[in-house]
Amino acid sequence: MRLVPFGSLTDEDFAAWQAIRASDSRWDSPYFTHEYMAAVHAGRPIDVLIGDGFLWPLHKTGSSARPAGSPGADFQGPIVEPGVRFSPKAVLAAVGVRSLSFDHLVDGYRDLEPWVEERRVSPFMDVTGGLDGYLNRVDKSGRGKMSEARRLTNKANRELGEVRSTVQANDGLDQVVALKREQYASTGAQDHFADQANRDLVRRLMGSDLGLLSTVYAGPHLLAAHFGIRDGGVLHWWFPVFERKFGSYSPGWVLLREVVTAAPELGITRIDLGRGEDEYKRRAMTGSSTVCIGAITSGLGTPARRLRRAAVGAAKSSPIAPQLRAIARKLR
């Protein structure tokens, strides 16, 4: 195995990258494209571990490493040809680190199984055939929400002004970021866009073939918007936002319905919703994949890390967790 700076990759390396991706549908997410990695690398250096039928883009910091794009990449892992095996310990040695952690590792790597500490559901929507095809696959709850979205669209049209959607908008990204930051603040979640590098990344992606910005307005009012990335038939639902004052119109569902309706025109057959079991994801999903949390390490064993993660999870689920996060933010 050899570790190569992303900027030093050759045309042959990129051709091999594309060939390996094409060999297995597990790598069809836009997060596994070299175009996404190029956008990330422009703001934060990436090194790529390359072997026979194997490559893994990584961020290396001191004695540790993480998959490239972390913490924003919702699918992670080495891109490998079918049947290729590798040694996790050899990976650490080749990268020159003591640990390599992951939090959205695609499930199914036999060689990484001993290092997986936890698994999470990552829902998706099969939108083949657009809205009609989707409604034939989604369960009763999802069909009900889509029907409600149609009714509320008509209501917004009467009460707020003509409803119009743009599934491939050219501007509005700054407003999406601002609304997302408001959402983070109101829920106590960590502000992903507090880091200038993350704001710059979505702007670079917006200017690439991967970025997809969608909006829905009622008269002069922005109801909801979404910025995601897409490649081929896959759209990753990444940063959805809506104006809270128009929450009674279920603007997020209104926008999602518009995107599903436009899916055939866009060439999209699947919308990945990302890890988590939010209510809208449970209702909208037609299926799910699995992503893993863990770390390859030469030190602390996986059982001990599992215990530590369980303790952290218990603290986060505590009724006073929001107050603790608020106090922590004030002390920073």
PDB file of N, CA and C in Angstrom, residues 13-106:
ATOM      1  N   ASP A  13      -4.623   6.848 -11.726  1.00  0.00           N
ATOM      2  CA  ASP A  13      -5.226   6.652 -10.404  1.00  0.00           C
ATOM      3  C   ASP A  13      -6.723   6.960 -10.441  1.00  0.00           C
ATOM      4  N   PHE A  14      -7.090   8.056 -11.105  1.00  0.00           N
ATOM      5  CA  PHE A  14      -8.506   8.415 -11.177  1.00  0.00           C
ATOM      6  C   PHE A  14      -9.292   7.413 -12.015  1.00  0.00           C
ATOM      7  N   ALA A  15      -8.669   6.888 -13.054  1.00  0.00           N
ATOM      8  CA  ALA A  15      -9.338   5.866 -13.869  1.00  0.00           C
ATOM      9  C   ALA A  15      -9.577   4.611 -13.041  1.00  0.00           C
ATOM     10  N   ALA A  16      -8.600   4.242 -12.217  1.00  0.00           N
ATOM     11  CA  ALA A  16      -8.768   3.079 -11.338  1.00  0.00           C
ATOM     12  C   ALA A  16      -9.868   3.343 -10.317  1.00  0.00           C
ATOM     13  N   TRP A  17      -9.918   4.553  -9.802  1.00  0.00           N
ATOM     14  CA  TRP A  17     -10.957   4.961  -8.850  1.00  0.00           C
ATOM     15  C   TRP A  17     -12.332   4.743  -9.469  1.00  0.00           C
ATOM     16  N   GLN A  18     -12.513   5.260 -10.672  1.00  0.00           N
ATOM     17  CA  GLN A  18     -13.813   5.130 -11.334  1.00  0.00           C
ATOM     18  C   GLN A  18     -14.148   3.667 -11.619  1.00  0.00           C
ATOM     19  N   ALA A  19     -13.153   2.887 -11.999  1.00  0.00           N
ATOM     20  CA  ALA A  19     -13.398   1.478 -12.317  1.00  0.00           C
ATOM     21  C   ALA A  19     -13.811   0.698 -11.071  1.00  0.00           C
ATOM     22  N   ILE A  20     -13.165   0.978  -9.935  1.00  0.00           N
ATOM     23  CA  ILE A  20     -13.526   0.281  -8.702  1.00  0.00           C
ATOM     24  C   ILE A  20     -14.938   0.674  -8.268  1.00  0.00           C
ATOM     25  N   ARG A  21     -15.270   1.958  -8.359  1.00  0.00           N
ATOM     26  CA  ARG A  21     -16.632   2.395  -8.004  1.00  0.00           C
ATOM     27  C   ARG A  21     -17.674   1.676  -8.855  1.00  0.00           C
ATOM     28  N   ALA A  22     -17.382   1.543 -10.129  1.00  0.00           N
ATOM     29  CA  ALA A  22     -18.339   0.919 -11.046  1.00  0.00           C
ATOM     30  C   ALA A  22     -18.500  -0.570 -10.801  1.00  0.00           C
ATOM     31  N   SER A  23     -17.561  -1.168 -10.043  1.00  0.00           N
ATOM     32  CA  SER A  23     -17.591  -2.618  -9.842  1.00  0.00           C
ATOM     33  C   SER A  23     -18.593  -3.056  -8.781  1.00  0.00           C
ATOM     34  N   ASP A  24     -19.117  -2.110  -8.000  1.00  0.00           N
ATOM     35  CA  ASP A  24     -20.009  -2.480  -6.895  1.00  0.00           C
ATOM     36  C   ASP A  24     -20.936  -1.307  -6.590  1.00  0.00           C
ATOM     37  N   SER A  25     -22.246  -1.583  -6.536  1.00  0.00           N
ATOM     38  CA  SER A  25     -23.226  -0.515  -6.290  1.00  0.00           C
ATOM     39  C   SER A  25     -23.112   0.081  -4.895  1.00  0.00           C
ATOM     40  N   ARG A  26     -22.325  -0.554  -4.010  1.00  0.00           N
ATOM     41  CA  ARG A  26     -22.155   0.023  -2.673  1.00  0.00           C
ATOM     42  C   ARG A  26     -21.485   1.392  -2.724  1.00  0.00           C
ATOM     43  N   TRP A  27     -20.785   1.674  -3.827  1.00  0.00           N
ATOM     44  CA  TRP A  27     -20.043   2.930  -3.919  1.00  0.00           C
ATOM     45  C   TRP A  27     -20.776   3.961  -4.777  1.00  0.00           C
ATOM     46  N   ASP A  28     -22.110   3.809  -4.955  1.00  0.00           N
ATOM     47  CA  ASP A  28     -22.811   4.724  -5.850  1.00  0.00           C
ATOM     48  C   ASP A  28     -23.177   6.052  -5.202  1.00  0.00           C
ATOM     49  N   SER A  29     -22.933   6.211  -3.901  1.00  0.00           N
ATOM     50  CA  SER A  29     -23.190   7.495  -3.246  1.00  0.00           C
ATOM     51  C   SER A  29     -22.223   8.551  -3.769  1.00  0.00           C
ATOM     52  N   PRO A  30     -22.684   9.800  -3.918  1.00  0.00           N
ATOM     53  CA  PRO A  30     -21.770  10.870  -4.361  1.00  0.00           C
ATOM     54  C   PRO A  30     -20.596  11.087  -3.417  1.00  0.00           C
ATOM     55  N   TYR A  31     -20.705  10.618  -2.170  1.00  0.00           N
ATOM     56  CA  TYR A  31     -19.580  10.768  -1.253  1.00  0.00           C
ATOM     57  C   TYR A  31     -18.359   9.959  -1.690  1.00  0.00           C
ATOM     58  N   PHE A  32     -18.552   8.985  -2.569  1.00  0.00           N
ATOM     59  CA  PHE A  32     -17.433   8.169  -3.015  1.00  0.00           C
ATOM     60  C   PHE A  32     -16.861   8.633  -4.355  1.00  0.00           C
ATOM     61  N   THR A  33     -17.305   9.769  -4.860  1.00  0.00           N
ATOM     62  CA  THR A  33     -16.761  10.289  -6.112  1.00  0.00           C
ATOM     63  C   THR A  33     -15.466  11.055  -5.854  1.00  0.00           C
ATOM     64  N   HIS A  34     -14.581  11.042  -6.831  1.00  0.00           N
ATOM     65  CA  HIS A  34     -13.360  11.833  -6.652  1.00  0.00           C
ATOM     66  C   HIS A  34     -13.652  13.323  -6.803  1.00  0.00           C
ATOM     67  N   GLU A  35     -14.797  13.672  -7.428  1.00  0.00           N
ATOM     68  CA  GLU A  35     -15.184  15.080  -7.513  1.00  0.00           C
ATOM     69  C   GLU A  35     -15.525  15.636  -6.123  1.00  0.00           C
ATOM     70  N   TYR A  36     -16.234  14.841  -5.326  1.00  0.00           N
ATOM     71  CA  TYR A  36     -16.525  15.274  -3.952  1.00  0.00           C
ATOM     72  C   TYR A  36     -15.228  15.417  -3.167  1.00  0.00           C
ATOM     73  N   MET A  37     -14.340  14.438  -3.306  1.00  0.00           N
ATOM     74  CA  MET A  37     -13.076  14.485  -2.578  1.00  0.00           C
ATOM     75  C   MET A  37     -12.236  15.686  -3.005  1.00  0.00           C
ATOM     76  N   ALA A  38     -12.287  16.048  -4.294  1.00  0.00           N
ATOM     77  CA  ALA A  38     -11.540  17.220  -4.763  1.00  0.00           C
ATOM     78  C   ALA A  38     -12.053  18.490  -4.088  1.00  0.00           C
ATOM     79  N   ALA A  39     -13.381  18.592  -3.927  1.00  0.00           N
ATOM     80  CA  ALA A  39     -13.954  19.764  -3.257  1.00  0.00           C
ATOM     81  C   ALA A  39     -13.532  19.818  -1.796  1.00  0.00           C
ATOM     82  N   VAL A  40     -13.494  18.660  -1.143  1.00  0.00           N
ATOM     83  CA  VAL A  40     -13.049  18.601   0.250  1.00  0.00           C
ATOM     84  C   VAL A  40     -11.570  18.954   0.344  1.00  0.00           C
ATOM     85  N   HIS A  41     -10.766  18.388  -0.543  1.00  0.00           N
ATOM     86  CA  HIS A  41      -9.313  18.577  -0.520  1.00  0.00           C
ATOM     87  C   HIS A  41      -8.934  20.050  -0.692  1.00  0.00           C
ATOM     88  N   ALA A  42      -9.743  20.799  -1.429  1.00  0.00           N
ATOM     89  CA  ALA A  42      -9.455  22.225  -1.647  1.00  0.00           C
ATOM     90  C   ALA A  42      -9.450  23.013  -0.342  1.00  0.00           C
ATOM     91  N   GLY A  43     -10.112  22.484   0.678  1.00  0.00           N
ATOM     92  CA  GLY A  43     -10.151  23.180   1.961  1.00  0.00           C
ATOM     93  C   GLY A  43      -9.453  22.450   3.084  1.00  0.00           C
ATOM     94  N   ARG A  44      -9.275  21.145   2.927  1.00  0.00           N
ATOM     95  CA  ARG A  44      -8.640  20.337   3.965  1.00  0.00           C
ATOM     96  C   ARG A  44      -7.920  19.178   3.297  1.00  0.00           C
ATOM     97  N   PRO A  45      -6.601  19.104   3.439  1.00  0.00           N
ATOM     98  CA  PRO A  45      -5.806  18.131   2.682  1.00  0.00           C
ATOM     99  C   PRO A  45      -6.262  16.685   2.880  1.00  0.00           C
ATOM    100  N   ILE A  46      -6.264  15.953   1.772  1.00  0.00           N
ATOM    101  CA  ILE A  46      -6.616  14.537   1.760  1.00  0.00           C
ATOM    102  C   ILE A  46      -5.406  13.741   1.280  1.00  0.00           C
ATOM    103  N   ASP A  47      -5.164  12.622   1.938  1.00  0.00           N
ATOM    104  CA  ASP A  47      -4.209  11.627   1.452  1.00  0.00           C
ATOM    105  C   ASP A  47      -5.008  10.383   1.087  1.00  0.00           C
ATOM    106  N   VAL A  48      -4.597   9.711   0.030  1.00  0.00           N
ATOM    107  CA  VAL A  48      -5.322   8.529  -0.435  1.00  0.00           C
ATOM    108  C   VAL A  48      -4.420   7.302  -0.285  1.00  0.00           C
ATOM    109  N   LEU A  49      -4.917   6.332   0.485  1.00  0.00           N
ATOM    110  CA  LEU A  49      -4.203   5.068   0.637  1.00  0.00           C
ATOM    111  C   LEU A  49      -4.586   4.172  -0.529  1.00  0.00           C
ATOM    112  N   ILE A  50      -3.601   3.765  -1.309  1.00  0.00           N
ATOM    113  CA  ILE A  50      -3.857   3.010  -2.537  1.00  0.00           C
ATOM    114  C   ILE A  50      -3.176   1.644  -2.477  1.00  0.00           C
ATOM    115  N   GLY A  51      -3.934   0.619  -2.838  1.00  0.00           N
ATOM    116  CA  GLY A  51      -3.397  -0.732  -2.952  1.00  0.00           C
ATOM    117  C   GLY A  51      -3.997  -1.396  -4.175  1.00  0.00           C
ATOM    118  N   ASP A  52      -3.778  -2.670  -4.343  1.00  0.00           N
ATOM    119  CA  ASP A  52      -4.363  -3.401  -5.467  1.00  0.00           C
ATOM    120  C   ASP A  52      -5.869  -3.538  -5.269  1.00  0.00           C
ATOM    121  N   GLY A  53      -6.646  -2.868  -6.136  1.00  0.00           N
ATOM    122  CA  GLY A  53      -8.099  -2.919  -6.023  1.00  0.00           C
ATOM    123  C   GLY A  53      -8.619  -2.263  -4.763  1.00  0.00           C
ATOM    124  N   PHE A  54      -7.884  -1.293  -4.249  1.00  0.00           N
ATOM    125  CA  PHE A  54      -8.212  -0.689  -2.951  1.00  0.00           C
ATOM    126  C   PHE A  54      -7.786   0.771  -2.948  1.00  0.00           C
ATOM    127  N   LEU A  55      -8.663   1.653  -2.430  1.00  0.00           N
ATOM    128  CA  LEU A  55      -8.246   3.028  -2.162  1.00  0.00           C
ATOM    129  C   LEU A  55      -9.128   3.599  -1.059  1.00  0.00           C
ATOM    130  N   TRP A  56      -8.521   4.420  -0.228  1.00  0.00           N
ATOM    131  CA  TRP A  56      -9.242   4.998   0.911  1.00  0.00           C
ATOM    132  C   TRP A  56      -8.762   6.432   1.116  1.00  0.00           C
ATOM    133  N   PRO A  57      -9.595   7.428   0.766  1.00  0.00           N
ATOM    134  CA  PRO A  57      -9.249   8.831   0.997  1.00  0.00           C
ATOM    135  C   PRO A  57      -9.390   9.159   2.492  1.00  0.00           C
ATOM    136  N   LEU A  58      -8.370   9.800   3.057  1.00  0.00           N
ATOM    137  CA  LEU A  58      -8.322  10.015   4.499  1.00  0.00           C
ATOM    138  C   LEU A  58      -7.817  11.417   4.851  1.00  0.00           C
ATOM    139  N   HIS A  59      -8.220  11.874   6.040  1.00  0.00           N
ATOM    140  CA  HIS A  59      -7.609  13.035   6.669  1.00  0.00           C
ATOM    141  C   HIS A  59      -6.682  12.507   7.761  1.00  0.00           C
ATOM    142  N   LYS A  60      -5.444  12.919   7.723  1.00  0.00           N
ATOM    143  CA  LYS A  60      -4.473  12.483   8.721  1.00  0.00           C
ATOM    144  C   LYS A  60      -4.091  13.666   9.604  1.00  0.00           C
ATOM    145  N   THR A  61      -4.232  13.482  10.918  1.00  0.00           N
ATOM    146  CA  THR A  61      -3.873  14.522  11.872  1.00  0.00           C
ATOM    147  C   THR A  61      -3.041  13.893  12.976  1.00  0.00           C
ATOM    148  N   GLY A  62      -1.752  14.162  12.964  1.00  0.00           N
ATOM    149  CA  GLY A  62      -0.882  13.578  13.979  1.00  0.00           C
ATOM    150  C   GLY A  62      -0.886  12.062  13.898  1.00  0.00           C
ATOM    151  N   SER A  63      -1.237  11.430  15.020  1.00  0.00           N
ATOM    152  CA  SER A  63      -1.219   9.962  15.086  1.00  0.00           C
ATOM    153  C   SER A  63      -2.584   9.341  14.821  1.00  0.00           C
ATOM    154  N   SER A  64      -3.528  10.129  14.302  1.00  0.00           N
ATOM    155  CA  SER A  64      -4.866   9.594  14.029  1.00  0.00           C
ATOM    156  C   SER A  64      -5.316   9.985  12.630  1.00  0.00           C
ATOM    157  N   ALA A  65      -6.325   9.287  12.151  1.00  0.00           N
ATOM    158  CA  ALA A  65      -6.872   9.564  10.823  1.00  0.00           C
ATOM    159  C   ALA A  65      -8.375   9.336  10.849  1.00  0.00           C
ATOM    160  N   ARG A  66      -9.055   9.971   9.886  1.00  0.00           N
ATOM    161  CA  ARG A  66     -10.504   9.792   9.711  1.00  0.00           C
ATOM    162  C   ARG A  66     -10.794   9.747   8.216  1.00  0.00           C
ATOM    163  N   PRO A  67     -11.922   9.161   7.818  1.00  0.00           N
ATOM    164  CA  PRO A  67     -12.286   9.174   6.404  1.00  0.00           C
ATOM    165  C   PRO A  67     -12.409  10.604   5.891  1.00  0.00           C
ATOM    166  N   ALA A  68     -11.987  10.838   4.680  1.00  0.00           N
ATOM    167  CA  ALA A  68     -12.062  12.172   4.092  1.00  0.00           C
ATOM    168  C   ALA A  68     -13.509  12.656   4.060  1.00  0.00           C
ATOM    169  N   GLY A  69     -13.683  13.924   4.396  1.00  0.00           N
ATOM    170  CA  GLY A  69     -15.017  14.508   4.456  1.00  0.00           C
ATOM    171  C   GLY A  69     -15.607  14.529   5.838  1.00  0.00           C
ATOM    172  N   SER A  70     -15.017  13.756   6.779  1.00  0.00           N
ATOM    173  CA  SER A  70     -15.511  13.760   8.151  1.00  0.00           C
ATOM    174  C   SER A  70     -15.346  15.176   8.725  1.00  0.00           C
ATOM    175  N   PRO A  71     -16.324  15.626   9.536  1.00  0.00           N
ATOM    176  CA  PRO A  71     -17.477  14.880  10.033  1.00  0.00           C
ATOM    177  C   PRO A  71     -18.737  15.023   9.177  1.00  0.00           C
ATOM    178  N   GLY A  72     -18.602  15.565   7.975  1.00  0.00           N
ATOM    179  CA  GLY A  72     -19.790  15.819   7.179  1.00  0.00           C
ATOM    180  C   GLY A  72     -20.189  14.706   6.227  1.00  0.00           C
ATOM    181  N   ALA A  73     -19.303  13.731   5.983  1.00  0.00           N
ATOM    182  CA  ALA A  73     -19.595  12.678   5.010  1.00  0.00           C
ATOM    183  C   ALA A  73     -20.495  11.616   5.627  1.00  0.00           C
ATOM    184  N   ASP A  74     -21.669  11.410   5.060  1.00  0.00           N
ATOM    185  CA  ASP A  74     -22.656  10.480   5.612  1.00  0.00           C
ATOM    186  C   ASP A  74     -22.452   9.035   5.169  1.00  0.00           C
ATOM    187  N   PHE A  75     -21.526   8.796   4.226  1.00  0.00           N
ATOM    188  CA  PHE A  75     -21.108   7.441   3.862  1.00  0.00           C
ATOM    189  C   PHE A  75     -19.593   7.445   3.742  1.00  0.00           C
ATOM    190  N   GLN A  76     -18.970   6.442   4.343  1.00  0.00           N
ATOM    191  CA  GLN A  76     -17.509   6.404   4.417  1.00  0.00           C
ATOM    192  C   GLN A  76     -17.005   4.986   4.182  1.00  0.00           C
ATOM    193  N   GLY A  77     -15.707   4.894   3.947  1.00  0.00           N
ATOM    194  CA  GLY A  77     -15.064   3.589   3.869  1.00  0.00           C
ATOM    195  C   GLY A  77     -14.158   3.467   2.677  1.00  0.00           C
ATOM    196  N   PRO A  78     -13.287   2.463   2.694  1.00  0.00           N
ATOM    197  CA  PRO A  78     -12.433   2.215   1.535  1.00  0.00           C
ATOM    198  C   PRO A  78     -13.263   1.732   0.356  1.00  0.00           C
ATOM    199  N   ILE A  79     -12.823   2.118  -0.827  1.00  0.00           N
ATOM    200  CA  ILE A  79     -13.470   1.672  -2.059  1.00  0.00           C
ATOM    201  C   ILE A  79     -12.662   0.484  -2.556  1.00  0.00           C
ATOM    202  N   VAL A  80     -13.270  -0.695  -2.567  1.00  0.00           N
ATOM    203  CA  VAL A  80     -12.527  -1.918  -2.881  1.00  0.00           C
ATOM    204  C   VAL A  80     -13.246  -2.737  -3.949  1.00  0.00           C
ATOM    205  N   GLU A  81     -12.461  -3.412  -4.758  1.00  0.00           N
ATOM    206  CA  GLU A  81     -13.042  -4.313  -5.751  1.00  0.00           C
ATOM    207  C   GLU A  81     -13.633  -5.524  -5.038  1.00  0.00           C
ATOM    208  N   PRO A  82     -14.682  -6.118  -5.612  1.00  0.00           N
ATOM    209  CA  PRO A  82     -15.273  -7.317  -5.002  1.00  0.00           C
ATOM    210  C   PRO A  82     -14.215  -8.394  -4.758  1.00  0.00           C
ATOM    211  N   GLY A  83     -14.219  -8.947  -3.553  1.00  0.00           N
ATOM    212  CA  GLY A  83     -13.302 -10.030  -3.213  1.00  0.00           C
ATOM    213  C   GLY A  83     -11.966  -9.595  -2.662  1.00  0.00           C
ATOM    214  N   VAL A  84     -11.663  -8.287  -2.740  1.00  0.00           N
ATOM    215  CA  VAL A  84     -10.374  -7.810  -2.237  1.00  0.00           C
ATOM    216  C   VAL A  84     -10.380  -7.793  -0.712  1.00  0.00           C
ATOM    217  N   ARG A  85      -9.346  -8.346  -0.082  1.00  0.00           N
ATOM    218  CA  ARG A  85      -9.194  -8.346   1.372  1.00  0.00           C
ATOM    219  C   ARG A  85      -8.020  -7.445   1.763  1.00  0.00           C
ATOM    220  N   PHE A  86      -8.056  -6.930   2.981  1.00  0.00           N
ATOM    221  CA  PHE A  86      -6.974  -6.068   3.437  1.00  0.00           C
ATOM    222  C   PHE A  86      -6.820  -6.213   4.944  1.00  0.00           C
ATOM    223  N   SER A  87      -5.660  -5.833   5.437  1.00  0.00           N
ATOM    224  CA  SER A  87      -5.367  -5.905   6.865  1.00  0.00           C
ATOM    225  C   SER A  87      -5.528  -4.524   7.507  1.00  0.00           C
ATOM    226  N   PRO A  88      -6.459  -4.366   8.453  1.00  0.00           N
ATOM    227  CA  PRO A  88      -6.613  -3.077   9.130  1.00  0.00           C
ATOM    228  C   PRO A  88      -5.332  -2.614   9.810  1.00  0.00           C
ATOM    229  N   LYS A  89      -4.583  -3.544  10.401  1.00  0.00           N
ATOM    230  CA  LYS A  89      -3.320  -3.163  11.035  1.00  0.00           C
ATOM    231  C   LYS A  89      -2.328  -2.653   9.999  1.00  0.00           C
ATOM    232  N   ALA A  90      -2.347  -3.273   8.811  1.00  0.00           N
ATOM    233  CA  ALA A  90      -1.470  -2.804   7.739  1.00  0.00           C
ATOM    234  C   ALA A  90      -1.890  -1.409   7.274  1.00  0.00           C
ATOM    235  N   VAL A  91      -3.181  -1.135   7.318  1.00  0.00           N
ATOM    236  CA  VAL A  91      -3.676   0.204   6.975  1.00  0.00           C
ATOM    237  C   VAL A  91      -3.076   1.232   7.922  1.00  0.00           C
ATOM    238  N   LEU A  92      -3.131   0.960   9.234  1.00  0.00           N
ATOM    239  CA  LEU A  92      -2.554   1.887  10.214  1.00  0.00           C
ATOM    240  C   LEU A  92      -1.071   2.116   9.928  1.00  0.00           C
ATOM    241  N   ALA A  93      -0.360   1.041   9.664  1.00  0.00           N
ATOM    242  CA  ALA A  93       1.080   1.154   9.422  1.00  0.00           C
ATOM    243  C   ALA A  93       1.368   1.971   8.163  1.00  0.00           C
ATOM    244  N   ALA A  94       0.585   1.743   7.095  1.00  0.00           N
ATOM    245  CA  ALA A  94       0.821   2.448   5.837  1.00  0.00           C
ATOM    246  C   ALA A  94       0.501   3.933   5.958  1.00  0.00           C
ATOM    247  N   VAL A  95      -0.524   4.251   6.742  1.00  0.00           N
ATOM    248  CA  VAL A  95      -0.899   5.656   6.928  1.00  0.00           C
ATOM    249  C   VAL A  95       0.024   6.328   7.945  1.00  0.00           C
ATOM    250  N   GLY A  96       0.603   5.538   8.840  1.00  0.00           N
ATOM    251  CA  GLY A  96       1.491   6.074   9.859  1.00  0.00           C
ATOM    252  C   GLY A  96       0.758   6.669  11.041  1.00  0.00           C
ATOM    253  N   VAL A  97      -0.337   5.991  11.460  1.00  0.00           N
ATOM    254  CA  VAL A  97      -1.133   6.475  12.593  1.00  0.00           C
ATOM    255  C   VAL A  97      -1.395   5.334  13.566  1.00  0.00           C
ATOM    256  N   ARG A  98      -1.876   5.688  14.757  1.00  0.00           N
ATOM    257  CA  ARG A  98      -2.210   4.683  15.758  1.00  0.00           C
ATOM    258  C   ARG A  98      -3.696   4.353  15.752  1.00  0.00           C
ATOM    259  N   SER A  99      -4.504   5.239  15.161  1.00  0.00           N
ATOM    260  CA  SER A  99      -5.946   4.962  15.123  1.00  0.00           C
ATOM    261  C   SER A  99      -6.566   5.566  13.874  1.00  0.00           C
ATOM    262  N   LEU A 100      -7.633   4.916  13.412  1.00  0.00           N
ATOM    263  CA  LEU A 100      -8.414   5.417  12.278  1.00  0.00           C
ATOM    264  C   LEU A 100      -9.882   5.227  12.652  1.00  0.00           C
ATOM    265  N   SER A 101     -10.552   6.314  12.983  1.00  0.00           N
ATOM    266  CA  SER A 101     -11.938   6.230  13.445  1.00  0.00           C
ATOM    267  C   SER A 101     -12.902   6.518  12.308  1.00  0.00           C
ATOM    268  N   PHE A 102     -14.120   6.005  12.439  1.00  0.00           N
ATOM    269  CA  PHE A 102     -15.168   6.208  11.434  1.00  0.00           C
ATOM    270  C   PHE A 102     -16.513   6.288  12.141  1.00  0.00           C
ATOM    271  N   ASP A 103     -17.450   7.024  11.544  1.00  0.00           N
ATOM    272  CA  ASP A 103     -18.778   7.130  12.160  1.00  0.00           C
ATOM    273  C   ASP A 103     -19.927   6.925  11.174  1.00  0.00           C
ATOM    274  N   HIS A 104     -19.600   6.731   9.883  1.00  0.00           N
ATOM    275  CA  HIS A 104     -20.623   6.427   8.870  1.00  0.00           C
ATOM    276  C   HIS A 104     -20.083   5.384   7.893  1.00  0.00           C
ATOM    277  N   LEU A 105     -19.408   4.391   8.427  1.00  0.00           N
ATOM    278  CA  LEU A 105     -18.814   3.365   7.584  1.00  0.00           C
ATOM    279  C   LEU A 105     -19.909   2.503   6.946  1.00  0.00           C
ATOM    280  N   VAL A 106     -19.845   2.340   5.635  1.00  0.00           N
ATOM    281  CA  VAL A 106     -20.788   1.448   4.952  1.00  0.00           C
ATOM    282  C   VAL A 106     -20.615   0.040   5.520  1.00  0.00           C
TER     283      VAL A 106
END
